[in-house]
mmCIF file of C-alpha atoms in Angstrom:
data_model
loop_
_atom_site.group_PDB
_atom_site.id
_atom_site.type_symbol
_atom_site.label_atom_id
_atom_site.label_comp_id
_atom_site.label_asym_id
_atom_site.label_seq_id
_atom_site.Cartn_x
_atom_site.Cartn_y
_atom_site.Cartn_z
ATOM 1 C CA UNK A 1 -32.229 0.527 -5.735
ATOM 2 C CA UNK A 2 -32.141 4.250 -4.355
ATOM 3 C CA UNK A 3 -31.132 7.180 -6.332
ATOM 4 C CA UNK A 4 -28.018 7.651 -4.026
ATOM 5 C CA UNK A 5 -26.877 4.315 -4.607
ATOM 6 C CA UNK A 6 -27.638 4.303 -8.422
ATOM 7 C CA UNK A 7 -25.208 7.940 -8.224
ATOM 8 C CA UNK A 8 -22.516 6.514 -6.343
ATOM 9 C CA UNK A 9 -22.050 3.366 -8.089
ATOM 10 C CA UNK A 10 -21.862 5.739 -11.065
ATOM 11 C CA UNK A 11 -19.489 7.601 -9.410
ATOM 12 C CA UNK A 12 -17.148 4.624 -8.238
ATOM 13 C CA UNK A 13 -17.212 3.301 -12.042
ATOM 14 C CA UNK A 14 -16.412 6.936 -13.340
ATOM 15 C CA UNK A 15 -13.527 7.039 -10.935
ATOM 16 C CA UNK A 16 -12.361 3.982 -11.947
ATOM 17 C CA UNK A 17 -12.434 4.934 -15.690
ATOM 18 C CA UNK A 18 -10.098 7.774 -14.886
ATOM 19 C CA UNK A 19 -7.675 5.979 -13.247
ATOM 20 C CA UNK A 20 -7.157 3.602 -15.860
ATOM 21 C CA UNK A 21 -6.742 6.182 -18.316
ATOM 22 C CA UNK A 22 -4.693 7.871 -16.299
ATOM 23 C CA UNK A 23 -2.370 4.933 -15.749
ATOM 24 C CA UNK A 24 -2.455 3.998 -19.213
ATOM 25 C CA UNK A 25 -1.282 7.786 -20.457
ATOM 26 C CA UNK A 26 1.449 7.306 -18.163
ATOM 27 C CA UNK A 27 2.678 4.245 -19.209
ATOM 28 C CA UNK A 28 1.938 5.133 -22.893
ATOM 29 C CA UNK A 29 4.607 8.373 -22.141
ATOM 30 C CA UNK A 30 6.918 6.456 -20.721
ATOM 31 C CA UNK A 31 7.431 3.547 -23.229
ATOM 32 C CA UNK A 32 7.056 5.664 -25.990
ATOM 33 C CA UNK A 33 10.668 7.270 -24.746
ATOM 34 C CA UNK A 34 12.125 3.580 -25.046
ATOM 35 C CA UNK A 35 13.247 1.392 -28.190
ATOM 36 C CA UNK A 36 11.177 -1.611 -26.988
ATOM 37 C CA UNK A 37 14.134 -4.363 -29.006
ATOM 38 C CA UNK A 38 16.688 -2.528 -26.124
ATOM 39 C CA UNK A 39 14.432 -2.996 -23.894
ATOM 40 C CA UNK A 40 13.673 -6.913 -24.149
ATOM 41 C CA UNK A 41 17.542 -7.591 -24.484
ATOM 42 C CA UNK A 42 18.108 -5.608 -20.947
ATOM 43 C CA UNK A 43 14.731 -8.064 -19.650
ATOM 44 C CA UNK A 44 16.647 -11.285 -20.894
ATOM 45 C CA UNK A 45 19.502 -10.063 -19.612
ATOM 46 C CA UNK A 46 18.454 -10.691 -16.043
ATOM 47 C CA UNK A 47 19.262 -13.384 -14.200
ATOM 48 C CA UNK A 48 16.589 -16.307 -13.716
ATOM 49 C CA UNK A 49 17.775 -16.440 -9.985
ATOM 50 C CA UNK A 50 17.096 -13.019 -9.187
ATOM 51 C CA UNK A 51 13.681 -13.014 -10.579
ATOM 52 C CA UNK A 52 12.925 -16.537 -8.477
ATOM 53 C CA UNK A 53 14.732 -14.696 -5.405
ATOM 54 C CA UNK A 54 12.257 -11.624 -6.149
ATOM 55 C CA UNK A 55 9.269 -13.675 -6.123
ATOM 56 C CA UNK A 56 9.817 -15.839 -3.367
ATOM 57 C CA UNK A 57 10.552 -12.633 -1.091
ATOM 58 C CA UNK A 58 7.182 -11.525 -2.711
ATOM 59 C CA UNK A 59 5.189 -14.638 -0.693
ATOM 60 C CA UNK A 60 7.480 -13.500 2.391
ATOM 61 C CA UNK A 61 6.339 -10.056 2.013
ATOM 62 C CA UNK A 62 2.348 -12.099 1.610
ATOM 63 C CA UNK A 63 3.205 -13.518 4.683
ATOM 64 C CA UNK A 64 4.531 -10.152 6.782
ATOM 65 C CA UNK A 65 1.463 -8.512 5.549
ATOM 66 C CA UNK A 66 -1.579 -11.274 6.723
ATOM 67 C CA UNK A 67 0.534 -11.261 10.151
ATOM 68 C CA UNK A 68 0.396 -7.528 10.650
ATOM 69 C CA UNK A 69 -3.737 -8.014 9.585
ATOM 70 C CA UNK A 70 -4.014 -10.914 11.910
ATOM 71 C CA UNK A 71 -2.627 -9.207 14.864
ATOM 72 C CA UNK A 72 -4.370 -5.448 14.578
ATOM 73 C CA UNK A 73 -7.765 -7.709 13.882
ATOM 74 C CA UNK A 74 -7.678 -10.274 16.367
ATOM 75 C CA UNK A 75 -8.638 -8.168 19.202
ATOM 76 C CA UNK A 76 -12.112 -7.276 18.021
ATOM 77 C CA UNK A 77 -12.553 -10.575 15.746
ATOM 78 C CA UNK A 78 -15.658 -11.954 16.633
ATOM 79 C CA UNK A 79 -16.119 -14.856 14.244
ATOM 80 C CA UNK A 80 -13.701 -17.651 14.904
ATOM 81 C CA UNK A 81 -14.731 -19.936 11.968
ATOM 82 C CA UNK A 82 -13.768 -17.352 9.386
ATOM 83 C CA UNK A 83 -11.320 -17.392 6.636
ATOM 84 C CA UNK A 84 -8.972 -14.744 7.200
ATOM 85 C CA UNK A 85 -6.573 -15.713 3.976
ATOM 86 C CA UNK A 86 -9.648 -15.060 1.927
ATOM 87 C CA UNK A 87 -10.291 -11.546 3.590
ATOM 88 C CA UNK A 88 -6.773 -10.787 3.100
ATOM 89 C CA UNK A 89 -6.547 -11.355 -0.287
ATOM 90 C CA UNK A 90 -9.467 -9.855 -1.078
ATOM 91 C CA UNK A 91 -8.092 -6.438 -0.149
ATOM 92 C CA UNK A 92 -5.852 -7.151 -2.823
ATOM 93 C CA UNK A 93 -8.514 -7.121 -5.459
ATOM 94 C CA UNK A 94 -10.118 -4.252 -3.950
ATOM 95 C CA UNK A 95 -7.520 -2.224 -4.116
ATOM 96 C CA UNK A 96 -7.174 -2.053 -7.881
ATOM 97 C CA UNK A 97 -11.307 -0.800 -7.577
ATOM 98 C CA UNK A 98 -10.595 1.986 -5.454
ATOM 99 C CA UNK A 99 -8.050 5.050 -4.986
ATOM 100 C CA UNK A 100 -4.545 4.738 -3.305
ATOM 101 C CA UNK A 101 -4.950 1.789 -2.519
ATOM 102 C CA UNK A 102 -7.664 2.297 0.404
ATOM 103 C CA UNK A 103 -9.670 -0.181 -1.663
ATOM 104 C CA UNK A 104 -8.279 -2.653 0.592
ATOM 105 C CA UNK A 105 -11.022 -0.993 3.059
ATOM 106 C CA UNK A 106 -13.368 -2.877 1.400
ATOM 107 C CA UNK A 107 -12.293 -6.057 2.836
ATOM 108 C CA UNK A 108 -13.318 -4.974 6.341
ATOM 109 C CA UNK A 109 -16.627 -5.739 5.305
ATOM 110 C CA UNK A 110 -16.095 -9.637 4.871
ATOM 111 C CA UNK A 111 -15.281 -9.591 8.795
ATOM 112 C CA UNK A 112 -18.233 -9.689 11.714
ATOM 113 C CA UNK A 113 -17.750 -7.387 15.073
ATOM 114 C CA UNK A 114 -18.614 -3.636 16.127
ATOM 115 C CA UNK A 115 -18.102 -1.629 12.951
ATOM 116 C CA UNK A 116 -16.135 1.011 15.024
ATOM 117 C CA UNK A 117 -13.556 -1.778 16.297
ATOM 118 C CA UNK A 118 -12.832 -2.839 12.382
ATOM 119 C CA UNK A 119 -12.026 0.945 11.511
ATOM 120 C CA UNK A 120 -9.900 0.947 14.365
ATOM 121 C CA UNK A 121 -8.315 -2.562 13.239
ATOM 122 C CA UNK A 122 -7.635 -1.119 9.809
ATOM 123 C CA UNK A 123 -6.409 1.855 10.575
ATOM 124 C CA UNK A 124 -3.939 0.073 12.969
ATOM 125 C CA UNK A 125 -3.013 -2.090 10.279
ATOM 126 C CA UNK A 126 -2.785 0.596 7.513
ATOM 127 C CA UNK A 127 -1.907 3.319 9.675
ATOM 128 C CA UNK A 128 1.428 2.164 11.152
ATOM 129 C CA UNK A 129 2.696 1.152 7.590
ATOM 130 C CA UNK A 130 1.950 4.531 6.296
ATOM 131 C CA UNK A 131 3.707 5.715 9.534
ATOM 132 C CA UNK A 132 7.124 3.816 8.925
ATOM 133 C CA UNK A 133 7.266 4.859 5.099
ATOM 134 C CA UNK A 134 6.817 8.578 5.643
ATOM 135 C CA UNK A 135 9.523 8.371 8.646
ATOM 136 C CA UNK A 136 11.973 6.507 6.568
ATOM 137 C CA UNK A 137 11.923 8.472 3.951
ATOM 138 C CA UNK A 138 12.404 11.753 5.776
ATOM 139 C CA UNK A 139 15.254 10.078 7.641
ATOM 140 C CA UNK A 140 16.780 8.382 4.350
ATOM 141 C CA UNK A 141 15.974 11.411 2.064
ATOM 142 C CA UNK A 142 17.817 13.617 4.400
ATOM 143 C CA UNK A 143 20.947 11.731 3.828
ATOM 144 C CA UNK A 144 20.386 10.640 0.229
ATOM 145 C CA UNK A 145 18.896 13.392 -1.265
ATOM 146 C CA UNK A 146 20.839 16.700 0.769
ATOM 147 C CA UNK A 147 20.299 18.894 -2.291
ATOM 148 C CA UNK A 148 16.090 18.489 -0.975
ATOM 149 C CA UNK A 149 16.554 18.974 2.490
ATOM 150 C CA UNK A 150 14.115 21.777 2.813
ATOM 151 C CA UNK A 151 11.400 19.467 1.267
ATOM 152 C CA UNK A 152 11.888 16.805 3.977
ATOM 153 C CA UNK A 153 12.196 19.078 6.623
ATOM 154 C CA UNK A 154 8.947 20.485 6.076
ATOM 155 C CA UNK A 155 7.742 17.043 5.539
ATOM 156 C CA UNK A 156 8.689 16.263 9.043
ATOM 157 C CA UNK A 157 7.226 19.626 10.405
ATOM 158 C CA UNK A 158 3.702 18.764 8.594
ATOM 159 C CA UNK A 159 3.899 15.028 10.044
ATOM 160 C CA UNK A 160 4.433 16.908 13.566
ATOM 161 C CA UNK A 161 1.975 18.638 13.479
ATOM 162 C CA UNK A 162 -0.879 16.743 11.819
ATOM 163 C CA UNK A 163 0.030 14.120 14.580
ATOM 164 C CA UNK A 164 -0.762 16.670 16.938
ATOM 165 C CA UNK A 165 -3.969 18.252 15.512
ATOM 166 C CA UNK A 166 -5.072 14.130 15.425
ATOM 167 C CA UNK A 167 -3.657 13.865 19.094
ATOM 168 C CA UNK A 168 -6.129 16.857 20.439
ATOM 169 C CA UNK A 169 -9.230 15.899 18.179
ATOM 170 C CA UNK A 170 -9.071 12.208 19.106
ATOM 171 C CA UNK A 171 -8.488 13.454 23.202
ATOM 172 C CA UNK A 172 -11.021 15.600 22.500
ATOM 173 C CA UNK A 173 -13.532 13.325 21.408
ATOM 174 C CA UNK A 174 -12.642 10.420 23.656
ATOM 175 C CA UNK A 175 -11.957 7.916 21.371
ATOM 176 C CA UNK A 176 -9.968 6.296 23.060
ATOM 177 C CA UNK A 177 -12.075 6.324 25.653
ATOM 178 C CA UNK A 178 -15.030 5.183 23.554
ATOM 179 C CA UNK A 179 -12.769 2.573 22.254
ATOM 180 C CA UNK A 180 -10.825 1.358 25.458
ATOM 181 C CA UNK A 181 -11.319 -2.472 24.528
ATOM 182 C CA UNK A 182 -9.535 -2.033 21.483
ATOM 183 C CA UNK A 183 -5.797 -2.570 23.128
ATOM 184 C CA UNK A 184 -3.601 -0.101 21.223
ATOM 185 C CA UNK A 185 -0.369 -0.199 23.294
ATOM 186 C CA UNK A 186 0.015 -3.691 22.427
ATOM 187 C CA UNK A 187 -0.633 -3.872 18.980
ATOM 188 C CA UNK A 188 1.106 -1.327 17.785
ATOM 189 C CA UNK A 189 4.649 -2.463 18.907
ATOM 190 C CA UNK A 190 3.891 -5.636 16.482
ATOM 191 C CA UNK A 191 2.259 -3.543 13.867
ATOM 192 C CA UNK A 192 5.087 -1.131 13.918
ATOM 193 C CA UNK A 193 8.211 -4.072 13.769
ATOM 194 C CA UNK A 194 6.066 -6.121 10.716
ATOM 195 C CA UNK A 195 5.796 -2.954 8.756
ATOM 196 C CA UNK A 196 9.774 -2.312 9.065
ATOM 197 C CA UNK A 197 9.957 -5.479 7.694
ATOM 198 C CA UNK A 198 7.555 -4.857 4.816
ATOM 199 C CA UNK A 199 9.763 -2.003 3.830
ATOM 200 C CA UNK A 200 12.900 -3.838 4.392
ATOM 201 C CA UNK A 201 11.339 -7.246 1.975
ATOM 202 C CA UNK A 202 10.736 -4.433 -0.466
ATOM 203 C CA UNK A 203 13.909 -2.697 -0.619
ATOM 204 C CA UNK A 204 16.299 -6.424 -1.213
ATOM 205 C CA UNK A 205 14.104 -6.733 -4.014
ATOM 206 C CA UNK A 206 14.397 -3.447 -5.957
ATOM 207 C CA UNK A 207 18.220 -3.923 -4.893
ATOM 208 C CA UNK A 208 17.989 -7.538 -6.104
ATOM 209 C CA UNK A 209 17.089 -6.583 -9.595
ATOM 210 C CA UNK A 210 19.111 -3.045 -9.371
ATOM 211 C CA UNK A 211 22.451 -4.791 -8.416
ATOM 212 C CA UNK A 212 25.375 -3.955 -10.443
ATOM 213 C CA UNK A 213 24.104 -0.142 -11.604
ATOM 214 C CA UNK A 214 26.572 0.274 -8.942
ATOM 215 C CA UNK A 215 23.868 2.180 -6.559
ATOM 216 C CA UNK A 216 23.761 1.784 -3.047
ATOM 217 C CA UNK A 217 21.483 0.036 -0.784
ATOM 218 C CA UNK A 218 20.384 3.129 1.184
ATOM 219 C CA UNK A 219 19.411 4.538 -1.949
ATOM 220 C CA UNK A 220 17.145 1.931 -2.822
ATOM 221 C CA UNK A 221 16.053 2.167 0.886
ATOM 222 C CA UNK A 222 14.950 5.601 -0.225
ATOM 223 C CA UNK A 223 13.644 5.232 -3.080
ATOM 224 C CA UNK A 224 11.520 2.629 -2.361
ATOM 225 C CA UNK A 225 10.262 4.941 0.567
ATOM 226 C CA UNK A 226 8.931 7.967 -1.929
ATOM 227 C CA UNK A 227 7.290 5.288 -4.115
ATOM 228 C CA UNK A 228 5.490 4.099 -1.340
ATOM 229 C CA UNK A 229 4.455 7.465 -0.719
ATOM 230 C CA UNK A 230 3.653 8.786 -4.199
ATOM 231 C CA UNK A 231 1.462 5.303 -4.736
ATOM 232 C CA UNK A 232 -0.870 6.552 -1.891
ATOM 233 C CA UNK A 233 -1.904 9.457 -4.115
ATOM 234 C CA UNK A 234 -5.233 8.466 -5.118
ATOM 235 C CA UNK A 235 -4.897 9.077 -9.244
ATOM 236 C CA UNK A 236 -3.979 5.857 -10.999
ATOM 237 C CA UNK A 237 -4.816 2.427 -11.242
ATOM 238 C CA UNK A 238 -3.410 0.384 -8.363
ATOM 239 C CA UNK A 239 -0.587 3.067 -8.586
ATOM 240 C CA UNK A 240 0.500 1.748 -12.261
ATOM 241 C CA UNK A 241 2.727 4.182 -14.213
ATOM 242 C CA UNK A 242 2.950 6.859 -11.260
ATOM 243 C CA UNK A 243 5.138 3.887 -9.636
ATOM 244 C CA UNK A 244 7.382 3.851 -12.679
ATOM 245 C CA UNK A 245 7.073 7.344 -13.315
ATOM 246 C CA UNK A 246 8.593 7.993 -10.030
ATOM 247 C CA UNK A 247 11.474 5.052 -9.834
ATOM 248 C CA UNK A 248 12.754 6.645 -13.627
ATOM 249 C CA UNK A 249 12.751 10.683 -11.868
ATOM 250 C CA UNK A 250 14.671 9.195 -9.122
ATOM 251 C CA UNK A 251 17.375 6.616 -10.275
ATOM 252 C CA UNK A 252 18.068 8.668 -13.445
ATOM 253 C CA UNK A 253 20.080 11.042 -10.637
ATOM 254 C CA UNK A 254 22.314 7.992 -10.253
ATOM 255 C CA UNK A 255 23.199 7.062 -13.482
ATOM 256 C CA UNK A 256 21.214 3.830 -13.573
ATOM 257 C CA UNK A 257 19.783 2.946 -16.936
ATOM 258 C CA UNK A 258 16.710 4.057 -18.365
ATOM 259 C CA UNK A 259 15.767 0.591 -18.801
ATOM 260 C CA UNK A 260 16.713 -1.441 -15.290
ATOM 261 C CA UNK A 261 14.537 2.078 -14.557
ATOM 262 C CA UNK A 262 11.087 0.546 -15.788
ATOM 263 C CA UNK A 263 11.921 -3.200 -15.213
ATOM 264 C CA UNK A 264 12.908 -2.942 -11.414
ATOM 265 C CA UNK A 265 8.921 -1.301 -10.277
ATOM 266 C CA UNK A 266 7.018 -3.822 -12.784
ATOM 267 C CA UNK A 267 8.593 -6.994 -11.880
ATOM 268 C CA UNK A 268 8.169 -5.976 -8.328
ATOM 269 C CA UNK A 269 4.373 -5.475 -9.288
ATOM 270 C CA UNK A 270 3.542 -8.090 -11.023
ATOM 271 C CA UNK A 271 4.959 -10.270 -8.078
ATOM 272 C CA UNK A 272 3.541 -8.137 -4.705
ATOM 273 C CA UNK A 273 0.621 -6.361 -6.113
ATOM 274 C CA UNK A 274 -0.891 -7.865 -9.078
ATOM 275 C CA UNK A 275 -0.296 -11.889 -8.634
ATOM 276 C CA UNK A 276 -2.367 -11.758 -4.990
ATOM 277 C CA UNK A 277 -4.674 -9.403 -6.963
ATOM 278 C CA UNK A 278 -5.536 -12.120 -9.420
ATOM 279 C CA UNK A 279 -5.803 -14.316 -5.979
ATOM 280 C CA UNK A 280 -8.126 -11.873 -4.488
ATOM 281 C CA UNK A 281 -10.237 -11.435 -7.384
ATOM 282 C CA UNK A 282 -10.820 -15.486 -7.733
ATOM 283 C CA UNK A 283 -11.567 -15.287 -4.008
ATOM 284 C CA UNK A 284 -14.775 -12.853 -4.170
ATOM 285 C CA UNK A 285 -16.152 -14.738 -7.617
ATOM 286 C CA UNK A 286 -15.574 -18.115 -6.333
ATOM 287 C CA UNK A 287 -15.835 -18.215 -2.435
ATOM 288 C CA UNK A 288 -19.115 -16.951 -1.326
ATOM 289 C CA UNK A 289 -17.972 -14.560 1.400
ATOM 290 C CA UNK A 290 -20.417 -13.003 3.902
ATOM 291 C CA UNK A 291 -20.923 -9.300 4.053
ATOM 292 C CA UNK A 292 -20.988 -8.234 7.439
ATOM 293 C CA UNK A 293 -23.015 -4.462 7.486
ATOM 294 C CA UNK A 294 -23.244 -2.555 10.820
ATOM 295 C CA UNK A 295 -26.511 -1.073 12.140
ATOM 296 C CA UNK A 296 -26.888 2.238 10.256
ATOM 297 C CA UNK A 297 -26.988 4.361 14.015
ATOM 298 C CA UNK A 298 -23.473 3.084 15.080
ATOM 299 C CA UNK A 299 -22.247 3.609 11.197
ATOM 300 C CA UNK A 300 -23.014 7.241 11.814
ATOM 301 C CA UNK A 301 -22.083 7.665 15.461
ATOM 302 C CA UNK A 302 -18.443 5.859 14.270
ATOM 303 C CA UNK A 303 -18.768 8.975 11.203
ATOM 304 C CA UNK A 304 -19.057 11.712 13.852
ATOM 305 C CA UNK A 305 -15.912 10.531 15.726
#
């Protein structure tokens, strides 16, 4: 074992350390504001079918994602016998282990091919998600949220132009030139429509639970966007209290209670992020899953594009 690796396993565990701690000051804050009797009467309070109608759209929302990871994948799979469901979930587990959620990177490595064509697979996959959130909520926000116009305008002038800077610098560099088998115009349609629906699975079930704190379902449209966004942030664990910290700042604005507040982004969760976490994690430990690790020369001619 190298020095370098010996520092930057250090480094991943350190990181990891934080995060939890961060997360867990969060959530400490948070609670701490709450009477915790109030807020297990407002928990039993919600319906049984709503809960059941929340977790069933969670194994839809499952199901949207491993489609939008089969099709940006499938182009440059080269290993027909593999278990994709296992890779998938996977990225689950990972995600807890790393920032932001780019954990899920990690997963990559459990599929066989060029290592340049699985960067360009996941950021495909990942890429037109992140896409769709940061658009909708510019576009909601400026309806929703007039009094912070300015803010989403200069969102949208940022997203202009780091699409542009990226435009030049991947023109410039021919990638995709260097990566002309990897068919972009026809996967991204696809990746674009499954992420809309990701958003769309997310936002009935915040509304689900929400419904009756008489706030609108373009709200919760919005909403949902900036959490999405603010989870990306790489400083918590698998984006645990900044989630809540965020739904509380927003919905507070509209009247809802404090309580429905906190519930609505841990039920959600528990059912999309933590349940096929757990599924993930039993994956890696009991499925012995190949690690597929490119040549080190095209690792570092894939770093210098």
């Amino acid at each position: 074992m190298t020095e370098e690796y010996k520092g930057k396993k250090i480094s991943g565990y350190f990181g990891l350390i934080i995060k939890v701690i961060i997360s867990t000051l969060i959530l400490y804050v948070l609670f701490s504001q709450f009477d915790i009797i109030l807020l297990s009467e407002k928990i039993g309070k919600i319906s049984r079918l709503k809960l059941a109608l929340v977790v069933i759209l969670g194994f839809i929302l499952w199901l949207t994602e491993y489609l939008r990871f089969y099709v940006t994948l499938k182009p440059v799979l080269h290993d027909g016998n593999i278990k994709l469901w296992r890779v998938f979930f996977s990225g689950y587990a990972l995600r807890f282990v790393f920032p932001g959620g780019h954990g899920e990177v990690g997963k990559m490595l459990f599929v066989s091919g060029r290592y340049s064509q699985r960067v360009w697979a996941y950021l495909m996959d990942k890429g037109s998600f992140g896409l769709v959130v940061l658009i909708s909520l510019i576009v909601s926000g400026w309806f929703y949220f007039p009094e912070h116009r300015v803010y989403f305008c200069l969102g949208f002038g940022l997203t202009v132009i780091f699409s542009v800077i990226l435009l030049i610098v991947f023109r410039k560099r021919n990638v995709f030139t260097t990566n002309s088998r990897y068919p972009f115009h026809k996967i991204l349609p696809p990746a674009l429509g499954l992420s809309v629906l990701q958003v769309m699975i997310i936002t009935v079930q915040y509304w689900l639970i929400l419904y009756g704190e008489n706030i609108s379902i373009g709200v919760v449209f919005s909403t949902v966007c900036a959490i999405l966004v603010v989870i990306m942030i790489p400083i918590s664990f698998g984006g645990l209290g900044v989630r809540e910290w965020t739904t509380l700042q927003i919905l507070k604005q509209f009247q809802v209670s404090r309580e429905i507040a906190i519930i609505t982004p841990l039920a959600v969760f528990f059912t999309n992020v933590l349940l096929p976490a757990i599924i993930g994690a039993g994956v890696i430990i009991f499925f012995k899953m190949k690690i597929s690790i490119p040549p080190k020369r095209e690792a570092q001619k894939c770093a210098k594009t």
